[in-house]
Short mmCIF file of C-alpha atoms in Angstrom, two decimals:
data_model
loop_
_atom_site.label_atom_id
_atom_site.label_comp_id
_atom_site.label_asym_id
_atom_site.label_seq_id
_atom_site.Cartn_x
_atom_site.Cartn_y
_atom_site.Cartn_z
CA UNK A 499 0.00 0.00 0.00
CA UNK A 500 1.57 3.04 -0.96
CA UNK A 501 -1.11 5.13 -0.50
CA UNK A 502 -4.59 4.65 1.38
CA UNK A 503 -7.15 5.58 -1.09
CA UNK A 504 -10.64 6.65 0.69
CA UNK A 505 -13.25 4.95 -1.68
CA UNK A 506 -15.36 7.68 -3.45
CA UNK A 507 -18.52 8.36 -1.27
CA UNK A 508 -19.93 11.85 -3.43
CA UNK A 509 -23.37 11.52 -4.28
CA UNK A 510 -22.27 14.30 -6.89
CA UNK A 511 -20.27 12.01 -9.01
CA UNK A 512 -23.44 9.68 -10.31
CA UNK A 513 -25.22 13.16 -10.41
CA UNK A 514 -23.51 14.44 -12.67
CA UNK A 515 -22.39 11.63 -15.02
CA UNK A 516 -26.52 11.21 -15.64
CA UNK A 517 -27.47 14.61 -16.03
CA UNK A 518 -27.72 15.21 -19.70
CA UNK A 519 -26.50 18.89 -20.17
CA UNK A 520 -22.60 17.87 -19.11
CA UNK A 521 -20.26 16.39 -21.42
CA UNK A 522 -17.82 13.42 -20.85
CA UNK A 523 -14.85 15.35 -20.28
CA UNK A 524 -16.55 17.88 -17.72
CA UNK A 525 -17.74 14.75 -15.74
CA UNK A 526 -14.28 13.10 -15.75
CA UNK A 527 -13.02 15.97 -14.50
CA UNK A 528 -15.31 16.24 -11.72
CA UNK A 529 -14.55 12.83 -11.14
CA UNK A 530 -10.93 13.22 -10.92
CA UNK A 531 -11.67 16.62 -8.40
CA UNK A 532 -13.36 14.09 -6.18
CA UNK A 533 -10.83 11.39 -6.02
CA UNK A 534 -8.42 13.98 -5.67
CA UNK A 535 -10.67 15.33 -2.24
CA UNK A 536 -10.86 12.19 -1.30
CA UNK A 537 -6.85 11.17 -0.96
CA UNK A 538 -6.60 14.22 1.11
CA UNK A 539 -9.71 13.48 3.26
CA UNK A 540 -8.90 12.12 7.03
CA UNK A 541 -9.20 8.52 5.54
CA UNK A 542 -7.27 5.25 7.41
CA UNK A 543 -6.41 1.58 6.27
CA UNK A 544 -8.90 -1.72 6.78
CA UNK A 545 -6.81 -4.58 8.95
CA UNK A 546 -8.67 -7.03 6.85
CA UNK A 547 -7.45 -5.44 3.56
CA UNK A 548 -4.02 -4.71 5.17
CA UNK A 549 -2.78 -6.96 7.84
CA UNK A 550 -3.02 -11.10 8.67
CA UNK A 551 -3.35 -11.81 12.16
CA UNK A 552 -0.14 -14.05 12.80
CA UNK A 553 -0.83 -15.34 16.11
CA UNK A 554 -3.89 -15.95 18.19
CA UNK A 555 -6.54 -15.67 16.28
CA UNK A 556 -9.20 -15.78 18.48
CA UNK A 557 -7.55 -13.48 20.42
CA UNK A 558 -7.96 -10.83 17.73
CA UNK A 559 -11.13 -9.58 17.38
CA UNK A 560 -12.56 -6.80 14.29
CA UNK A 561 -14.38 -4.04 14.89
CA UNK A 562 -16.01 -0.96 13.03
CA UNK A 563 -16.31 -3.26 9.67
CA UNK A 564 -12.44 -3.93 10.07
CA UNK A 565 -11.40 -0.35 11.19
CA UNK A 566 -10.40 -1.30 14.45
CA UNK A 567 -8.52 -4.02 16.07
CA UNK A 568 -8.70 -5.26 19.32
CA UNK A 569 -6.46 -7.54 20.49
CA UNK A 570 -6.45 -9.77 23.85
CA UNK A 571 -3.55 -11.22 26.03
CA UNK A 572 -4.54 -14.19 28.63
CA UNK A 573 -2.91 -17.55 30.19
CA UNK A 574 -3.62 -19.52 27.02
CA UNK A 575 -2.21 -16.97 24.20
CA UNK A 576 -1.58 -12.97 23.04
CA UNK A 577 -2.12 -12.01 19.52
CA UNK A 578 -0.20 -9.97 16.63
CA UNK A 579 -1.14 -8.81 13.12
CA UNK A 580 2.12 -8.21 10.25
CA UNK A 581 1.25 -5.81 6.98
CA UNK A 582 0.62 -8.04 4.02
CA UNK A 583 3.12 -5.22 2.18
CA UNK A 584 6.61 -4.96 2.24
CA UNK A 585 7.54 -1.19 2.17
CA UNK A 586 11.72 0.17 2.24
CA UNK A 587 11.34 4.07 3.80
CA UNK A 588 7.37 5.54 4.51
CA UNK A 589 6.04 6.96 7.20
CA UNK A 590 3.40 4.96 9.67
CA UNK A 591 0.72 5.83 11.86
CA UNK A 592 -1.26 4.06 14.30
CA UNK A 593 -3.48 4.89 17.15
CA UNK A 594 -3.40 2.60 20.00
CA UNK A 595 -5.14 2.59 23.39
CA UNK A 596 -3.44 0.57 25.49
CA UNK A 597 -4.62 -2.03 28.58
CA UNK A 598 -5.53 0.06 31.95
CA UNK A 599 -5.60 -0.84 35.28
CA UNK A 600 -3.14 -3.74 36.61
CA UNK A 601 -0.97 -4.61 33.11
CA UNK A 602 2.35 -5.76 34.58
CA UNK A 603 4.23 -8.02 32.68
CA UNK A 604 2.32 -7.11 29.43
CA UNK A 605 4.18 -6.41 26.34
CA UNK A 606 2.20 -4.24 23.40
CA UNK A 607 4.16 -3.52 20.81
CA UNK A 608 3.90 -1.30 17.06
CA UNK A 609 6.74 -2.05 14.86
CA UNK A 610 8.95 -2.45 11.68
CA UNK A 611 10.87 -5.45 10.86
CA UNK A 612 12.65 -7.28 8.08
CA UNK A 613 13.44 -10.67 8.49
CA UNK A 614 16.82 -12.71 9.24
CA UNK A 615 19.18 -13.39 12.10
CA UNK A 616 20.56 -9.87 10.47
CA UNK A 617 17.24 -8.05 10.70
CA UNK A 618 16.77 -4.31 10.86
CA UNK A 619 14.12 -3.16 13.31
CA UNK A 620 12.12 0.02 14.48
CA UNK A 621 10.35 -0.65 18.01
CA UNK A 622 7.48 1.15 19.74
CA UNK A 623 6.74 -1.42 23.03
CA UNK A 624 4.66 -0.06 26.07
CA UNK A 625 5.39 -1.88 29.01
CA UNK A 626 2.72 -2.34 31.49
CA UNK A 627 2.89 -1.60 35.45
CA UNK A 628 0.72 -2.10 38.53
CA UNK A 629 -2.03 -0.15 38.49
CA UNK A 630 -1.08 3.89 39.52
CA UNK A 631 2.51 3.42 37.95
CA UNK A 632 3.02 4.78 34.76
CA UNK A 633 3.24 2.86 31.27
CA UNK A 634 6.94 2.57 30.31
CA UNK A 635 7.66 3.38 26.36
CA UNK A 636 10.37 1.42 25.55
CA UNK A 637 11.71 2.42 21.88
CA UNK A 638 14.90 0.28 20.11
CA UNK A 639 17.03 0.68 16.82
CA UNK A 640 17.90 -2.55 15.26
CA UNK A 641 20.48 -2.86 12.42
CA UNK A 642 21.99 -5.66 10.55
CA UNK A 643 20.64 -8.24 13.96
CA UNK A 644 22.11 -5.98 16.52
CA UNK A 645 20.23 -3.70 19.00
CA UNK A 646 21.06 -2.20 22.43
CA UNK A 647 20.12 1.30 21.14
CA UNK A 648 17.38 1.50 23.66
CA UNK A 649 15.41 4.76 25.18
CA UNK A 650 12.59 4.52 27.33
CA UNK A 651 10.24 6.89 28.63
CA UNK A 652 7.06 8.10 30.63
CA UNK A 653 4.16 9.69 28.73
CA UNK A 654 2.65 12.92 29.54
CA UNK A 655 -0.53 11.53 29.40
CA UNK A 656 -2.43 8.26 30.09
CA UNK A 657 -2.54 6.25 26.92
CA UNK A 658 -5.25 3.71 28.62
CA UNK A 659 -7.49 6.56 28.90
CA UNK A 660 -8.02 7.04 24.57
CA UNK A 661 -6.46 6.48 21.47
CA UNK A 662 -3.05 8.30 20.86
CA UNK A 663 -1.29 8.34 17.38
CA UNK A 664 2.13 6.46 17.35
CA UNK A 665 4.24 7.63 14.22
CA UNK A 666 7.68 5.90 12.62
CA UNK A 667 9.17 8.66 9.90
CA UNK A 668 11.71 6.13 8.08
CA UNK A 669 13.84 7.90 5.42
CA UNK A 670 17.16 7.63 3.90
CA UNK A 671 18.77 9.94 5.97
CA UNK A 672 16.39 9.79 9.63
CA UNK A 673 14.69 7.89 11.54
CA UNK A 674 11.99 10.25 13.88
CA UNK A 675 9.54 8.44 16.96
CA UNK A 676 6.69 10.43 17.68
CA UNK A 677 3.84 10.66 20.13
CA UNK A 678 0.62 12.70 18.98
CA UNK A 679 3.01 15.03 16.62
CA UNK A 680 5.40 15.28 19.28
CA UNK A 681 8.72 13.89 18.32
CA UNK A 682 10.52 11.88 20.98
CA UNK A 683 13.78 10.36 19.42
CA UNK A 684 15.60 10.79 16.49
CA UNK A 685 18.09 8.33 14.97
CA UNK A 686 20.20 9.89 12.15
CA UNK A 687 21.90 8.15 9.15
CA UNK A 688 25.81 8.40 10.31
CA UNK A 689 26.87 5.61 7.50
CA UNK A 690 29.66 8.09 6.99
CA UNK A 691 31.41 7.49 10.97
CA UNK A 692 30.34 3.35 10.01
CA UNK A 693 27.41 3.48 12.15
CA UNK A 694 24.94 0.66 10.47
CA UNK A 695 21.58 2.12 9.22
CA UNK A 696 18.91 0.78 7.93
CA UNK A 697 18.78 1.47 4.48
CA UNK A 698 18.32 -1.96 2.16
CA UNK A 699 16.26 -4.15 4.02
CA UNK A 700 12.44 -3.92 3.46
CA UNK A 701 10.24 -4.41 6.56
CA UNK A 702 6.66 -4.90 7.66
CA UNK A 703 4.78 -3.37 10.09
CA UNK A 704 3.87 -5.62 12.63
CA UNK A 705 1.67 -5.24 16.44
CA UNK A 706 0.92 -7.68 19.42
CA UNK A 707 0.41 -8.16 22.65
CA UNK A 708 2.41 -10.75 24.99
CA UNK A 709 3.41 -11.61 28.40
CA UNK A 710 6.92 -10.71 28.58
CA UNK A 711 6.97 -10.51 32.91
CA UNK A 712 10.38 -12.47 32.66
CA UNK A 713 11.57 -8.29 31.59
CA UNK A 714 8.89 -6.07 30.80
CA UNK A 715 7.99 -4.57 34.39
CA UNK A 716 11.26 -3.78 36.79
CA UNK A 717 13.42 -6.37 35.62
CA UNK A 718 11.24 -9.25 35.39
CA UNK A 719 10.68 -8.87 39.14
CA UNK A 720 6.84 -8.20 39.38
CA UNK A 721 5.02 -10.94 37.14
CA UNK A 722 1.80 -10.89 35.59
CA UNK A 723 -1.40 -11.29 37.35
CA UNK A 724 -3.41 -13.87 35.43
CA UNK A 725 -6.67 -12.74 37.38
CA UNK A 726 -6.98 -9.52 35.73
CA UNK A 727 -6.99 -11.32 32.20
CA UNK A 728 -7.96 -10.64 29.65
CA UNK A 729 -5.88 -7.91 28.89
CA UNK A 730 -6.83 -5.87 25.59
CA UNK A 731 -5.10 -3.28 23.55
CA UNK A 732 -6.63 -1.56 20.53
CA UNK A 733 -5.65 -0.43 17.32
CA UNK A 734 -7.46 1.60 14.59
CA UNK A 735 -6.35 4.55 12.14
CA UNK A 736 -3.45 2.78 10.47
CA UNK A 737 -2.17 5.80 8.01
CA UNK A 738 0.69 5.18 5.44
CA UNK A 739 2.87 6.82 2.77
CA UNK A 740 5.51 4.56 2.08
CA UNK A 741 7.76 3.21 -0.77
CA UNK A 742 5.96 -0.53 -1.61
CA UNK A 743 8.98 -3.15 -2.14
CA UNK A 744 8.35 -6.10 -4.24
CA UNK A 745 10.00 -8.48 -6.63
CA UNK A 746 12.99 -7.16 -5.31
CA UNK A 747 12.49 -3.33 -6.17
CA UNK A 748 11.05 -0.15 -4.12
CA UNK A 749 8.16 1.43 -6.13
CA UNK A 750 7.71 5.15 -4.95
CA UNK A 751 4.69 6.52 -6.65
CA UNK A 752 4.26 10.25 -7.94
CA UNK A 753 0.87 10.26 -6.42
CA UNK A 754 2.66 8.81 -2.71
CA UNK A 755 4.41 12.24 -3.06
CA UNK A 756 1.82 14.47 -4.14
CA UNK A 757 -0.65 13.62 -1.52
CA UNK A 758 -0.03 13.54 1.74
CA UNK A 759 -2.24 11.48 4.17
CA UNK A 760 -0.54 13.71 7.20
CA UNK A 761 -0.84 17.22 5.44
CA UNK A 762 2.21 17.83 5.51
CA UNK A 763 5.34 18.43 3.42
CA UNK A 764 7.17 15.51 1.46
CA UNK A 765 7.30 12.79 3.93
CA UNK A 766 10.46 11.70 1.65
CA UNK A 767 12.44 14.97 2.61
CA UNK A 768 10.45 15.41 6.59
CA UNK A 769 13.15 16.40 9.53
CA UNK A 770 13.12 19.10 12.33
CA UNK A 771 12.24 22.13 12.40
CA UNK A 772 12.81 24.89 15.21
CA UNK A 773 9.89 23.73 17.03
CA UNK A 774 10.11 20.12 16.71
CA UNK A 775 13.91 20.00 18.12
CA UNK A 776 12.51 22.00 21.58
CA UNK A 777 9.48 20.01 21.88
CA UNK A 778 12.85 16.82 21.34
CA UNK A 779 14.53 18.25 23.99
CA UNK A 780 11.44 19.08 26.33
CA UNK A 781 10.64 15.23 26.04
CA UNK A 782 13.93 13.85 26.87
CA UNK A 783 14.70 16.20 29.55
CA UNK A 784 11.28 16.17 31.38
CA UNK A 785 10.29 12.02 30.33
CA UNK A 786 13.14 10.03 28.91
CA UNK A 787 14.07 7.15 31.77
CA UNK A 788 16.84 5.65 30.45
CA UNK A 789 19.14 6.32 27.40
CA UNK A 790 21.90 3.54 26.15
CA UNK A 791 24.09 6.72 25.11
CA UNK A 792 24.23 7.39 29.07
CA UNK A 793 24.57 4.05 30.02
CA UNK A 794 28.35 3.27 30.37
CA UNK A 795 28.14 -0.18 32.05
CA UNK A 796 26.59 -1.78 29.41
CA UNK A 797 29.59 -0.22 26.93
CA UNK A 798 32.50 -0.56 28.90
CA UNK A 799 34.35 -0.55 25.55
CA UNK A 800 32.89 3.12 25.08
CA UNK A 801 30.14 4.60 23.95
CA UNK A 802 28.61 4.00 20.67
CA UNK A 803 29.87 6.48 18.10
CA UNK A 804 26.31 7.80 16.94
CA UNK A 805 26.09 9.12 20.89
CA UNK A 806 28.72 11.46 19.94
CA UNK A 807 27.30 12.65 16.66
CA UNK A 808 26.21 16.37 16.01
CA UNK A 809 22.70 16.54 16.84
#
């Protein structure tokens, strides 16, 4: 899917094409006006046209005529969904409400990934905690099968109270995280010091939820309580523009370009403006939990070398 195309809902259209006093060319062009509204028009992806459910699958359940997705985590299984595309660089949207109340030891996760013990990877996870604790937002940067590039941080908000829109920007030159518009991490194509990027594998987009209590909440110390099960996460609003990859090529589309699902510029040439870098900084001063960059046991060798790139 390179572009989400809203299906044509304009009563207009059929008015037109049978009135008698407009020619065939006028009512093409009308026609064309209207598909061209409706690209632009706050329009999301189906998860029956656009994902398989991988795992669980009657712990996934459809709803809203396969506009939502709600998935469900108990003793007996979780459940995850993959893109059926392939896409290399795009930019990815999803709203996600995650599980309230008591969801230690639950792992939801929104992510790209190729495939391979060499994989490159893009994570959103959102670790759950005893109830009153705060959801932890673990992000990590995966190239050529090796991670450790970990951040983590609190929200500003509750995310089990509504939806809020979780965004991957993944371009030649940038990777950007964001939260509701808000970008939280940035991770910068530095091929040129040898830092690996992730720039020829194609991924898919994948989501789940799973009981990961061995590390998700404090270490592994506080497990999860089965007696609060089931525990359900939900997805809708899936927005893409992204480069499709198949038979072994990227296909970029002029139209992918020349409408944007996010009204915004080129997602192709997106970075950070003036505001966007303080509203980086605000987050990672006021939210951010842990950064790898800071983290000097776990690189007693030294720092990575991205750490000490120009921001």
């Amino acid at each position: 899917m390179g572009l989400i195309l809203c299906p044509l809902k304009h009563k207009a259209c059929s008015s037109m094409a049978s009135h008698p006093s407009h020619s065939p060319a006028l009512v093409k062009l009308l026609a064309w006006i209207f598909v061209l509204i409706s690209l632009m028009a706050d329009c999301e992806g189906n998860f029956l046209e656009d994902f398989h459910i991988t795992w669980g699958p009657d712990h996934a359940k459809l709803l809203d005529n396969g506009r939502t997705l709600a998935l469900s985590l108990d003793q007996a299984s979780g459940s995850s969904f993959q893109s059926k595309n392939e896409y290399l660089f795009g930019k990815f949207e999803m709203q996600i409400k995650l599980v309230p109340g008591n969801s230690a030891g639950t792992d939801t996760s929104f992510y790209l990934s190729s495939q391979g013990s060499a994989h490159d990877e893009i994570d959103f996870e959102f670790l759950g905690n005893l109830s009153g604790d705060p959801y932890i937002l673990h992000t990590n940067v995966y190239t050529k099968g090796g991670g450790g590039r970990e951040q983590q941080f609190y929200l500003w908000f509750d995310p089990t109270a509504d939806f809020h829109t979780y965004s991957i920007l993944w371009t030649p030159k940038r990777i950007l995280l964001s939260v509701d518009g808000t970008v939280i991490r940035e991770f910068k194509n530095l091929e040129s010091i040898s830092v690996p990027y992730l720039s020829k594998q194609p991924m898919r987009l994948y989501g789940s939820i799973w009981n990961a209590d061995f590390w998700a909440t404090r270490g592994g110390i506080v497990k999860t309580n089965w007696k609060q099960a089931p525990f359900i996460a939900s997805y809708r609003k899936f927005r893409a523009e992204a480069c499709l990859w198949s038979s072994g090529k990227s296909f970029c589309s002029s139209n992918s370009s020349s409408s944007s699902l996010f009204k915004s510029k080129d997602w192709r040439t997106e970075g950070l403006d003036t505001n966007s870098q303080e509203r980086l900084k605000w987050v990672q001063k006021n939210y951010m939990i842990y950064d790898y960059c800071a983290d000097r046991k776990k690189f007693p060798r030294g720092i990575p070398a991205e750490c000490f790139a120009t921001k």
